[in-house]
Tab-separated table of N, CA and C in Angstrom:
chain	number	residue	atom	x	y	z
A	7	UNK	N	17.331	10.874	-20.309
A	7	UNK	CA	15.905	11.112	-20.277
A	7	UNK	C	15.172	9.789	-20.560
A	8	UNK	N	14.016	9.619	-19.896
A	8	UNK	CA	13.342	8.282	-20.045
A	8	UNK	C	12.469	8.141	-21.210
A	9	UNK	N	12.364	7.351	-21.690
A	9	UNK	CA	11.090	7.409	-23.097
A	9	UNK	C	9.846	7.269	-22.080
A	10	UNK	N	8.908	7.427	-23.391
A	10	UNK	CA	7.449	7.274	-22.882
A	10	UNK	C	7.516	5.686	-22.524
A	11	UNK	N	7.665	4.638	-22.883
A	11	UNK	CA	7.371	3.289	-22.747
A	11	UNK	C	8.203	3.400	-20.800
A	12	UNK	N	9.388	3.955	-20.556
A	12	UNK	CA	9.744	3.338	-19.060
A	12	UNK	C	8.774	4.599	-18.582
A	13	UNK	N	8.560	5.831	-18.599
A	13	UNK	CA	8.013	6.328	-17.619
A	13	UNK	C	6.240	5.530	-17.614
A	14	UNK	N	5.688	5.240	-18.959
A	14	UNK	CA	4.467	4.940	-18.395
A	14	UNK	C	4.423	2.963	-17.534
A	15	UNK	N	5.489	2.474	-17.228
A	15	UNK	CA	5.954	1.701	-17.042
A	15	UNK	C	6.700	2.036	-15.089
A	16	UNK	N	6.449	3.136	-14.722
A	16	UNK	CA	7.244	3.459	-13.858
A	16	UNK	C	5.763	3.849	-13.259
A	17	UNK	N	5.008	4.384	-13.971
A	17	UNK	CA	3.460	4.806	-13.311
A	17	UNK	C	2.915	3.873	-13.117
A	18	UNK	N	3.293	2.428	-13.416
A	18	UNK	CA	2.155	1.305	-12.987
A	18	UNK	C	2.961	0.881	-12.269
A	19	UNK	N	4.077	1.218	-11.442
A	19	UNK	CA	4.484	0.641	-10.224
A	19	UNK	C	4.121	1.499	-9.050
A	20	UNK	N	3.266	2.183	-9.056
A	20	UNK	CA	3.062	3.588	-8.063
A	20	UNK	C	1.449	2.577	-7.467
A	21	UNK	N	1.959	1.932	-6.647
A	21	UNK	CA	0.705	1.500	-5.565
A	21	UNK	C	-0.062	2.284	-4.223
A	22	UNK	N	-0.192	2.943	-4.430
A	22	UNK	CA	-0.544	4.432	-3.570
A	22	UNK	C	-1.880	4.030	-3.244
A	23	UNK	N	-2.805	3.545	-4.253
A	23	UNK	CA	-4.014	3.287	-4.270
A	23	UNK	C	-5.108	2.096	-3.842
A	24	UNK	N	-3.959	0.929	-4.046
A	24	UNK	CA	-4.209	-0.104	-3.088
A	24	UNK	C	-4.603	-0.469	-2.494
A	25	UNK	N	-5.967	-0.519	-1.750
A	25	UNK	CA	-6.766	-0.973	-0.590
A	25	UNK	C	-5.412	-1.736	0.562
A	26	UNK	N	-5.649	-1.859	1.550
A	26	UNK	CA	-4.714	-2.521	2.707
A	26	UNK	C	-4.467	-3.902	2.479
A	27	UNK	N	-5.256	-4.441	1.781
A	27	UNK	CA	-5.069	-6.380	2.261
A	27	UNK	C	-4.720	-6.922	1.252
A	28	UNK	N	-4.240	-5.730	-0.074
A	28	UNK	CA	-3.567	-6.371	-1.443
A	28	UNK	C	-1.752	-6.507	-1.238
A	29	UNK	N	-1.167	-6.956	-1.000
A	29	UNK	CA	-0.023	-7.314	-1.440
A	29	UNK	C	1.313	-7.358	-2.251
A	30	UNK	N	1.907	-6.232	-1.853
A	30	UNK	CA	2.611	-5.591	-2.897
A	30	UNK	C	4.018	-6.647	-2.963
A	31	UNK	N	4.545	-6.948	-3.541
A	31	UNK	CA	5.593	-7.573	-3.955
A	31	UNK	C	6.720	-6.301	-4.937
A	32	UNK	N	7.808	-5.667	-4.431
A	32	UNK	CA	8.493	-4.558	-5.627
A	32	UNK	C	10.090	-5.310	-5.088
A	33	UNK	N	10.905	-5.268	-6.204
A	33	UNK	CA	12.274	-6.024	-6.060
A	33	UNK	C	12.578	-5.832	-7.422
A	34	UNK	N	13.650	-5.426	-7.526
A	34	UNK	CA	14.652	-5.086	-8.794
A	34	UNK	C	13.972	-5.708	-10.025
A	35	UNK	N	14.047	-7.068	-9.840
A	35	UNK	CA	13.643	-7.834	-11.394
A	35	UNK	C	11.718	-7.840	-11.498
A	36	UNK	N	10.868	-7.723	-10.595
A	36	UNK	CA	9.404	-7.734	-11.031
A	36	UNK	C	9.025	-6.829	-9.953
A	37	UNK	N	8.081	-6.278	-10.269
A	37	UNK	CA	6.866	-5.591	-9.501
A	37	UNK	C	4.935	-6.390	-9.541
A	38	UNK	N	4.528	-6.816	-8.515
A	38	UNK	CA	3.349	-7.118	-8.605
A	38	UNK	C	3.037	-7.342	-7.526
A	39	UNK	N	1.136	-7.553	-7.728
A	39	UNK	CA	0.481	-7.770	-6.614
A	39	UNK	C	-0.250	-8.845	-6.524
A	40	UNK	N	-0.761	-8.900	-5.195
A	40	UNK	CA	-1.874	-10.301	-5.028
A	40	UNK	C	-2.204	-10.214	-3.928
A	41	UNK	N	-3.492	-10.800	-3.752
A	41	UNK	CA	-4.957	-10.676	-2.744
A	41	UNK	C	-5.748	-11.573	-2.833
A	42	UNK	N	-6.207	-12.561	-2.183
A	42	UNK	CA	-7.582	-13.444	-2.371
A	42	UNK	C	-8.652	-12.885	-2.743
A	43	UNK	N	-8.522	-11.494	-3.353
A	43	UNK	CA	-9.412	-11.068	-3.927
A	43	UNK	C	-9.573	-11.473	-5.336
A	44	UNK	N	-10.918	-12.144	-5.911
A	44	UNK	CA	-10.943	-12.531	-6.986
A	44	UNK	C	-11.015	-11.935	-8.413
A	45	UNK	N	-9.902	-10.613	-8.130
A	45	UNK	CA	-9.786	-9.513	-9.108
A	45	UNK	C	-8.347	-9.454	-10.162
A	46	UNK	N	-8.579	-9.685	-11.225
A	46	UNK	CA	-7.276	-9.156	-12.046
A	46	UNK	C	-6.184	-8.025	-11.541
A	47	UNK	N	-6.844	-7.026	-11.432
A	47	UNK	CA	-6.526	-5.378	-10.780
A	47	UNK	C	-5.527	-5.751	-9.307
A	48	UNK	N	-6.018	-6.954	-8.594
A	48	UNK	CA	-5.298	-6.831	-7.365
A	48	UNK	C	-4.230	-8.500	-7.381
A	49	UNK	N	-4.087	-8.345	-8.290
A	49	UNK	CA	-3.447	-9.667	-8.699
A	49	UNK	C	-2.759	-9.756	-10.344
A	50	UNK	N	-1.799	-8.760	-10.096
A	50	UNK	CA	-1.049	-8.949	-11.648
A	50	UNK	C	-0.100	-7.956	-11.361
A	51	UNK	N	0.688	-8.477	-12.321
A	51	UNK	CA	2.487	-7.810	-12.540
A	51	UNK	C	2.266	-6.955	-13.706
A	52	UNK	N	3.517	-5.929	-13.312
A	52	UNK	CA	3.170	-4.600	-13.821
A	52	UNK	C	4.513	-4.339	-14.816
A	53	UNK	N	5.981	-5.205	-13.728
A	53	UNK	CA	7.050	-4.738	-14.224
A	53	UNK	C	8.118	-6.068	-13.995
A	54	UNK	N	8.890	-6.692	-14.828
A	54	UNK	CA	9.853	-7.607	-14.798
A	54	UNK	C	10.954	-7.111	-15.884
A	55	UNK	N	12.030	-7.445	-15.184
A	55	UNK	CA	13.301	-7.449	-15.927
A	55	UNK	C	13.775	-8.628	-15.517
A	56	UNK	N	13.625	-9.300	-16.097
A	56	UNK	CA	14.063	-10.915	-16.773
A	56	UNK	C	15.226	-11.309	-17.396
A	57	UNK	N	16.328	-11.861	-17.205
A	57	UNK	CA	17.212	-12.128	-17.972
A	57	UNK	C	16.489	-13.733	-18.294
A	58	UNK	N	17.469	-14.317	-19.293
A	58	UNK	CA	16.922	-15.663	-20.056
A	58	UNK	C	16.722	-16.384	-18.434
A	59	UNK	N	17.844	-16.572	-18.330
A	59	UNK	CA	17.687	-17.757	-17.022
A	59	UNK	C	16.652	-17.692	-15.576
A	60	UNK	N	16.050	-16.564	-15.665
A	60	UNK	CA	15.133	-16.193	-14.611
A	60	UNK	C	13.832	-16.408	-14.943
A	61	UNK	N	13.070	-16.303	-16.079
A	61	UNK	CA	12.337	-15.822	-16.274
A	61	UNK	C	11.104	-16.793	-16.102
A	62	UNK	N	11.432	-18.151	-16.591
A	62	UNK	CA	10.681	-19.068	-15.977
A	62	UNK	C	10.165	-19.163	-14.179
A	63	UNK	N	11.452	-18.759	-13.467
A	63	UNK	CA	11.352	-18.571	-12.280
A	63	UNK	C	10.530	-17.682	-11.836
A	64	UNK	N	10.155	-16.574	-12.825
A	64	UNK	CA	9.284	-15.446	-11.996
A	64	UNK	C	8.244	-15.782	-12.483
A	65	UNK	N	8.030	-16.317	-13.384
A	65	UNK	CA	6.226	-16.584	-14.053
A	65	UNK	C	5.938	-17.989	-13.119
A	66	UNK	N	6.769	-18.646	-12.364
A	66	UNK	CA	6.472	-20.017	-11.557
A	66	UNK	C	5.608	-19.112	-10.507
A	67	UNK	N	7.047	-18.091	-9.139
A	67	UNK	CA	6.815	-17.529	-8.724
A	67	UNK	C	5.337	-16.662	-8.416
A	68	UNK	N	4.908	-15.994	-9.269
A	68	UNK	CA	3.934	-15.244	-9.897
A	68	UNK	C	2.668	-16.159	-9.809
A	69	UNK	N	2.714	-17.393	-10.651
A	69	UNK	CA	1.572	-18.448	-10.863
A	69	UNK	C	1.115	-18.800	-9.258
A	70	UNK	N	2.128	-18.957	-8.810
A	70	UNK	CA	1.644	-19.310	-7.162
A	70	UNK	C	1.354	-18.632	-6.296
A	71	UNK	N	1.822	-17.298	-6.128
A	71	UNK	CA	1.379	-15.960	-5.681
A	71	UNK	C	-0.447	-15.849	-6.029
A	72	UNK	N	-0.641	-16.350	-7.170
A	72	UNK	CA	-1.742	-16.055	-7.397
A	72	UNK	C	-2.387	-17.561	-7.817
A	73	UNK	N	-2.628	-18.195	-7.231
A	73	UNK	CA	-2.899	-19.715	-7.475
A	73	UNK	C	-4.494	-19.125	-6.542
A	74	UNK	N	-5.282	-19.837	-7.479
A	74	UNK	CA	-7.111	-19.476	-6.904
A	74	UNK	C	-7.478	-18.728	-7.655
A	75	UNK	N	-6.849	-17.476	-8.108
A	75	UNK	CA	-7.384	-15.816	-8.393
A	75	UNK	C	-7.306	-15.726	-9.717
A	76	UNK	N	-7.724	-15.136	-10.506
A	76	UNK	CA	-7.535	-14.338	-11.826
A	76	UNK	C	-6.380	-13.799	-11.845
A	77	UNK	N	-5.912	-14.223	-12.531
A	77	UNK	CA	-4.290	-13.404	-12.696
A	77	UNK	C	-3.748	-12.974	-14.147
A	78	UNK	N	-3.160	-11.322	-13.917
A	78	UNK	CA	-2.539	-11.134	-14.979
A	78	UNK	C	-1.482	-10.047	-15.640
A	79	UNK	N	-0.400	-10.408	-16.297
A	79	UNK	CA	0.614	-9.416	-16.240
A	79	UNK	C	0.631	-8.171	-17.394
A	80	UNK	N	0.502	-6.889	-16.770
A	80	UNK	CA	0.304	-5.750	-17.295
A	80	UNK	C	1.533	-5.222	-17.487
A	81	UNK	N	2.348	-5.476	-18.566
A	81	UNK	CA	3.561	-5.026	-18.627
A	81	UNK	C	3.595	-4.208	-20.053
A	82	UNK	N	4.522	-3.349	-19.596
A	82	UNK	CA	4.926	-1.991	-20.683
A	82	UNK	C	6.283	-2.652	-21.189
A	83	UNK	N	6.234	-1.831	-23.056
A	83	UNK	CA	7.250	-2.276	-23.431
A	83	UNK	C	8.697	-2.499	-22.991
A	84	UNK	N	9.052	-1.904	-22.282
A	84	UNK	CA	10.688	-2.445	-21.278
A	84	UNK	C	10.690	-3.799	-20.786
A	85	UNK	N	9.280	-4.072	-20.529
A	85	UNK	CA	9.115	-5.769	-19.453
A	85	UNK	C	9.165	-6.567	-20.574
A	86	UNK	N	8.875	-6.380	-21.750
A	86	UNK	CA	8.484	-7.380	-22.584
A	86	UNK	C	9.368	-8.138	-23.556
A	87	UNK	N	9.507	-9.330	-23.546
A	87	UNK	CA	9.966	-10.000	-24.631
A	87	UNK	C	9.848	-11.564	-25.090
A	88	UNK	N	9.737	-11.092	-26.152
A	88	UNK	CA	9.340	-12.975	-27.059
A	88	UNK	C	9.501	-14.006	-25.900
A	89	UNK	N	10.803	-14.154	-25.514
A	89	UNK	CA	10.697	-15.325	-24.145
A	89	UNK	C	9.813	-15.178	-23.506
A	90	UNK	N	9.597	-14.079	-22.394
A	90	UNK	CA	8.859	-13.598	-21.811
A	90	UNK	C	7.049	-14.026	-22.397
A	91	UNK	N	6.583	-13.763	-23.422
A	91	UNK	CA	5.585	-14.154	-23.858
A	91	UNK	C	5.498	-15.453	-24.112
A	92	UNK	N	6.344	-16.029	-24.635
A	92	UNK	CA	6.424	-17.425	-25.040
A	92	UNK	C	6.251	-18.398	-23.399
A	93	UNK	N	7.032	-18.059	-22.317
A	93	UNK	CA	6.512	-18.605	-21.374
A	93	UNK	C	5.469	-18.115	-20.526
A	94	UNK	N	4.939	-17.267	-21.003
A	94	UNK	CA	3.439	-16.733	-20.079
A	94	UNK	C	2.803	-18.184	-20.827
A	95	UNK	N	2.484	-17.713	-22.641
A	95	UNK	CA	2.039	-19.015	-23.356
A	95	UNK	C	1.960	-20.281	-22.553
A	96	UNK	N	3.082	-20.740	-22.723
A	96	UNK	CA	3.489	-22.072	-21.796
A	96	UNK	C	2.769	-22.383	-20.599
A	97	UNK	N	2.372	-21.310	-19.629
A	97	UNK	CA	1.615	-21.596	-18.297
A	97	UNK	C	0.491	-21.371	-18.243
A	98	UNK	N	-0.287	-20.916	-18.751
A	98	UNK	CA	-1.714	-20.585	-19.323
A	98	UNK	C	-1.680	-19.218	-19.580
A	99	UNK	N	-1.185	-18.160	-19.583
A	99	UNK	CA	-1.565	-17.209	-20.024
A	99	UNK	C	-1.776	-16.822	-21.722
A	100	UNK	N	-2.679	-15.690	-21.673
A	100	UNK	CA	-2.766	-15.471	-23.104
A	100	UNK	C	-3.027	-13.995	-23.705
A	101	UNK	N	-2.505	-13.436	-24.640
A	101	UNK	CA	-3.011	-12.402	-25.091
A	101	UNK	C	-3.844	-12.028	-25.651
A	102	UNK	N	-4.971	-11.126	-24.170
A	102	UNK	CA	-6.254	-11.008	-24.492
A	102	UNK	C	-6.443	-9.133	-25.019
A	103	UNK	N	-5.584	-8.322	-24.787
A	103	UNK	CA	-5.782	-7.395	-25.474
A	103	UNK	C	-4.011	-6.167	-25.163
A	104	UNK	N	-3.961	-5.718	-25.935
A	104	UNK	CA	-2.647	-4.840	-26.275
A	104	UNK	C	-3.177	-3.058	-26.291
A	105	UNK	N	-2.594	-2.258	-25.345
A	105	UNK	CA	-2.582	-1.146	-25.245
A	105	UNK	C	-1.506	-0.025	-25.799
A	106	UNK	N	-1.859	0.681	-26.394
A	106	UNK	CA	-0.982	1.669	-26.698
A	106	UNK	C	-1.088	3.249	-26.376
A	107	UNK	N	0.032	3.657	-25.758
A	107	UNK	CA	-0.333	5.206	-25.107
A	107	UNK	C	0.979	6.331	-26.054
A	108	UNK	N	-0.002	7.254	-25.732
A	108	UNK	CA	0.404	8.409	-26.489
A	108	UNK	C	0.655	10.021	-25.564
A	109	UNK	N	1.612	10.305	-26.370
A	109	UNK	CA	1.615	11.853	-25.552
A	109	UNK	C	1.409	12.774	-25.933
A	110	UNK	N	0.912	14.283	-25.132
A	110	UNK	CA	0.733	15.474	-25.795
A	110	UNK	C	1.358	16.136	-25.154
A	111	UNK	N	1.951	17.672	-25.703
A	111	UNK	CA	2.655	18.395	-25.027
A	111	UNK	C	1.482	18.926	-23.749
A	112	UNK	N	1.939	19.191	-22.498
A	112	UNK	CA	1.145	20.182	-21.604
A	112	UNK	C	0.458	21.658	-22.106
A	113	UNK	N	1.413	22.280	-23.503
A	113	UNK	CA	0.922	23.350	-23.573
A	113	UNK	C	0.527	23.281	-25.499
A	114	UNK	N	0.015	22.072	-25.560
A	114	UNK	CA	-0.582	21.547	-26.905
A	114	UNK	C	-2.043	22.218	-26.971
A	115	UNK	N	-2.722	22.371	-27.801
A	115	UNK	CA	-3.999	22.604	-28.255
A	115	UNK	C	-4.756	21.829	-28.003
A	116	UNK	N	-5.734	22.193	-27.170
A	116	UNK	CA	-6.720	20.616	-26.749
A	116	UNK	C	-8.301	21.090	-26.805
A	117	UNK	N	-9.130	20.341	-27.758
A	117	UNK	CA	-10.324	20.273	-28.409
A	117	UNK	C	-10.945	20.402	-26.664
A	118	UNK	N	-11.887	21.047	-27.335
A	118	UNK	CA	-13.274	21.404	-26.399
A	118	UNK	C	-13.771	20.214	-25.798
A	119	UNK	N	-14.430	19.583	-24.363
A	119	UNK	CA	-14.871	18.231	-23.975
A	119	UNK	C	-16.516	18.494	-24.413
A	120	UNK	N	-16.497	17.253	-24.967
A	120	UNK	CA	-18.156	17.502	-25.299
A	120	UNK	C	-19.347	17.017	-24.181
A	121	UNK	N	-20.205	18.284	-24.474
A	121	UNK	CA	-21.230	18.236	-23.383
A	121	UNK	C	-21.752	17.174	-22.161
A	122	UNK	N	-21.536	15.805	-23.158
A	122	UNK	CA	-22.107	15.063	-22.306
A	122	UNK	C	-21.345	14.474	-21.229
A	123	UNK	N	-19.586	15.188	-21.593
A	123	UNK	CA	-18.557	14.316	-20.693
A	123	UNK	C	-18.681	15.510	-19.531
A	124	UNK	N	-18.223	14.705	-18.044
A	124	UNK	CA	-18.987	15.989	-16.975
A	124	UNK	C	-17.196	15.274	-16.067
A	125	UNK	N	-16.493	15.838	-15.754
A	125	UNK	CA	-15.373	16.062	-14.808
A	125	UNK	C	-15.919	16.407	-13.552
A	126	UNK	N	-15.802	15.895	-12.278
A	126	UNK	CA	-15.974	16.475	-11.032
A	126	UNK	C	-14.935	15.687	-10.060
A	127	UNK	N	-14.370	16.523	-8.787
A	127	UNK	CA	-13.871	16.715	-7.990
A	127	UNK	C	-14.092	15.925	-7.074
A	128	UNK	N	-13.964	14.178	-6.847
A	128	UNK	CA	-14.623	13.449	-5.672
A	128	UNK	C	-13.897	13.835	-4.319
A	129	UNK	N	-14.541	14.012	-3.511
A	129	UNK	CA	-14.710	14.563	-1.919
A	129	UNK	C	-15.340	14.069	-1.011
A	130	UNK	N	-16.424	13.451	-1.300
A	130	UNK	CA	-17.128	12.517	-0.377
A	130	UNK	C	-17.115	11.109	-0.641
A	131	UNK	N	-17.786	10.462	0.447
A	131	UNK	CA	-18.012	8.973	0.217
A	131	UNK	C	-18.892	8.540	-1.025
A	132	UNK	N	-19.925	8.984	-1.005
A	132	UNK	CA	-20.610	9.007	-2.105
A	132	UNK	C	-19.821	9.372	-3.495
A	133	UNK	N	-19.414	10.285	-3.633
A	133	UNK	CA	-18.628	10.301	-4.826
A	133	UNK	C	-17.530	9.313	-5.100
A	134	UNK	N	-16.977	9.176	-3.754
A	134	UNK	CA	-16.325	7.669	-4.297
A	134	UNK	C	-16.821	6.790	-4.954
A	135	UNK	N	-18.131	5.987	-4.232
A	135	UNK	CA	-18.814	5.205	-4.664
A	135	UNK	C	-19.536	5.232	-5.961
A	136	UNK	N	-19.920	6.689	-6.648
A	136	UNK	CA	-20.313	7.079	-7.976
A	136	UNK	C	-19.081	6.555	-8.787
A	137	UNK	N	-18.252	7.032	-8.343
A	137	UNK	CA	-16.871	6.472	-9.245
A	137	UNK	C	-16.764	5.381	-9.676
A	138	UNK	N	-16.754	4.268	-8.632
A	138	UNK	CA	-16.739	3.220	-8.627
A	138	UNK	C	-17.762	2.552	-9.341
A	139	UNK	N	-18.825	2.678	-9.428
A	139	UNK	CA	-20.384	2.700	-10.443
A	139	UNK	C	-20.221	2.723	-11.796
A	140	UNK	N	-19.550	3.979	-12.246
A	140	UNK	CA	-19.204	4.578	-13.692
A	140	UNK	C	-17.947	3.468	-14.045
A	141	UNK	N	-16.485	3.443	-13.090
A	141	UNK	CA	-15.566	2.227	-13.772
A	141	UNK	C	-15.745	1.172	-13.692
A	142	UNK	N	-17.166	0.527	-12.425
A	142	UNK	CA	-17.501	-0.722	-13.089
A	142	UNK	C	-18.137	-0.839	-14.030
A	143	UNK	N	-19.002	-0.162	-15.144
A	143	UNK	CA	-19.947	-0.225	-15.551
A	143	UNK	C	-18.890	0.071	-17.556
A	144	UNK	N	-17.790	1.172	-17.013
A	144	UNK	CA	-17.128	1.184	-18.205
A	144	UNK	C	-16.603	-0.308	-18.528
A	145	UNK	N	-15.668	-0.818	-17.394
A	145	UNK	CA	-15.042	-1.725	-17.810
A	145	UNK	C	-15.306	-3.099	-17.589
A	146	UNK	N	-17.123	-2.962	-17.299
A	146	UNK	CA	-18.052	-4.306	-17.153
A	146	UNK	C	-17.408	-5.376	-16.202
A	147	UNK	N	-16.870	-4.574	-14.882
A	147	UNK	CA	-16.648	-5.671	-13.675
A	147	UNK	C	-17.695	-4.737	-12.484
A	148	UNK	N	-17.193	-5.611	-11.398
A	148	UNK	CA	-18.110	-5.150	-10.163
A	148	UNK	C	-17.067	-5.182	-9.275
A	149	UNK	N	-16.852	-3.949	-8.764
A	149	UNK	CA	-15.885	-3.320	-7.631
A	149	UNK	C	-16.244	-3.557	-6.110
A	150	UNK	N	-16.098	-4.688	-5.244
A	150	UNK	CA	-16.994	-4.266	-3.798
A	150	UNK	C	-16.194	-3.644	-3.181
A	151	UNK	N	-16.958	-2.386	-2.315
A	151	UNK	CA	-16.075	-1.568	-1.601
A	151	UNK	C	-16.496	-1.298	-0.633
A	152	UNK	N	-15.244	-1.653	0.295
A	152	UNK	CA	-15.294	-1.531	2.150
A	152	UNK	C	-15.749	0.010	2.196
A	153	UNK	N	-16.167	-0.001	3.783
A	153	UNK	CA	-15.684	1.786	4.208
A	153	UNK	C	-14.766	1.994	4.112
A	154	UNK	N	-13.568	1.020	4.423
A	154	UNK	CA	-12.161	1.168	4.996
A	154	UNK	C	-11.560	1.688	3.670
A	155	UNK	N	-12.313	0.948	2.831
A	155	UNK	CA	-11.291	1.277	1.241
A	155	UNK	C	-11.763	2.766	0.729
A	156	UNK	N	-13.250	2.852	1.197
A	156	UNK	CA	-14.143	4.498	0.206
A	156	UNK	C	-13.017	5.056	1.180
A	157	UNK	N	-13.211	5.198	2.790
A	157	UNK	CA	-12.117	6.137	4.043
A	157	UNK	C	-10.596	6.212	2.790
A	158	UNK	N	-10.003	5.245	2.475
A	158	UNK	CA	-8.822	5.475	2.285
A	158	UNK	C	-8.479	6.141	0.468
A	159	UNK	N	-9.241	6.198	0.054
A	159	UNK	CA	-9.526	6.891	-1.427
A	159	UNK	C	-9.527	8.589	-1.418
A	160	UNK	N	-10.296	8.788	0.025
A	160	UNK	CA	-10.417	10.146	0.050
A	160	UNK	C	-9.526	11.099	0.834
């Protein structure tokens, strides 16, 4: 059975969502992407298994993949280790913030959503684009979005 750290580690390799002109890179030892798009989101690694002697090689790799762009590696505890950090260090990267996830059973007790939080069902273009409004605005970037990309969301 998988722990929580590889399955939520297995969900950030699921590129389903991707607009067309981002760049998937998936191969045994890393998973990531990249786009001349000047976005973190379409330009960062998700998943590496690194032995000592590689690992420089994939953060070279990686750096040049994304040479121009914002770049950055979103890795779950399985990807991670002291080397591993120590040479992100080394090439400019840095640790700008640490996530931690949690689980509940499916048939757990779950508190009432309060009034002001509103869930809806996107279906149209427009609701795409509302979407897109609300997660730029949560996570203080600016999303531009094709037709091609709202067409392929829905």
């Amino acid at each position: 059975m998988k722990t929580m750290d590889q399955v939520l580690e297995q969900t950030q390799c699921d590129f389903w969502w991707l607009p067309p002109d981002v760049n998937i890179v998936a191969r045994e030892e890393i998973a990531y992407t990249h786009s001349s798009r000047p976005e973190k989101l379409y330009n960062s690694v998700v998943r590496v298994q690194q032995d000592a002697a590689r690992t420089r090689a994939l953060v070279t790799e990686v750096s040049n993949a994304h040479t121009g762009v914002p770049s950055e590696w979103r890795v779950a505890a399985p990807s991670l280790s002291d080397q591993l950090e120590r040479c992100l260090e080394n090439n400019g990267y840095h640790l700008n913030f640490e996530c931690r996830a949690f689980t509940i059973g499916t048939d757990a007790k779950r508190p009432t959503s309060p009034d002001h939080i509103v869930v809806r069902h996107v279906q149209t273009e427009q609701g795409i684009i509302d979407q897109y409004a609300v997660q730029d605005l949560a996570f203080d970037r600016q999303t531009p979005l094709t037709t091609t990309e709202i067409v392929h969301h829905l």
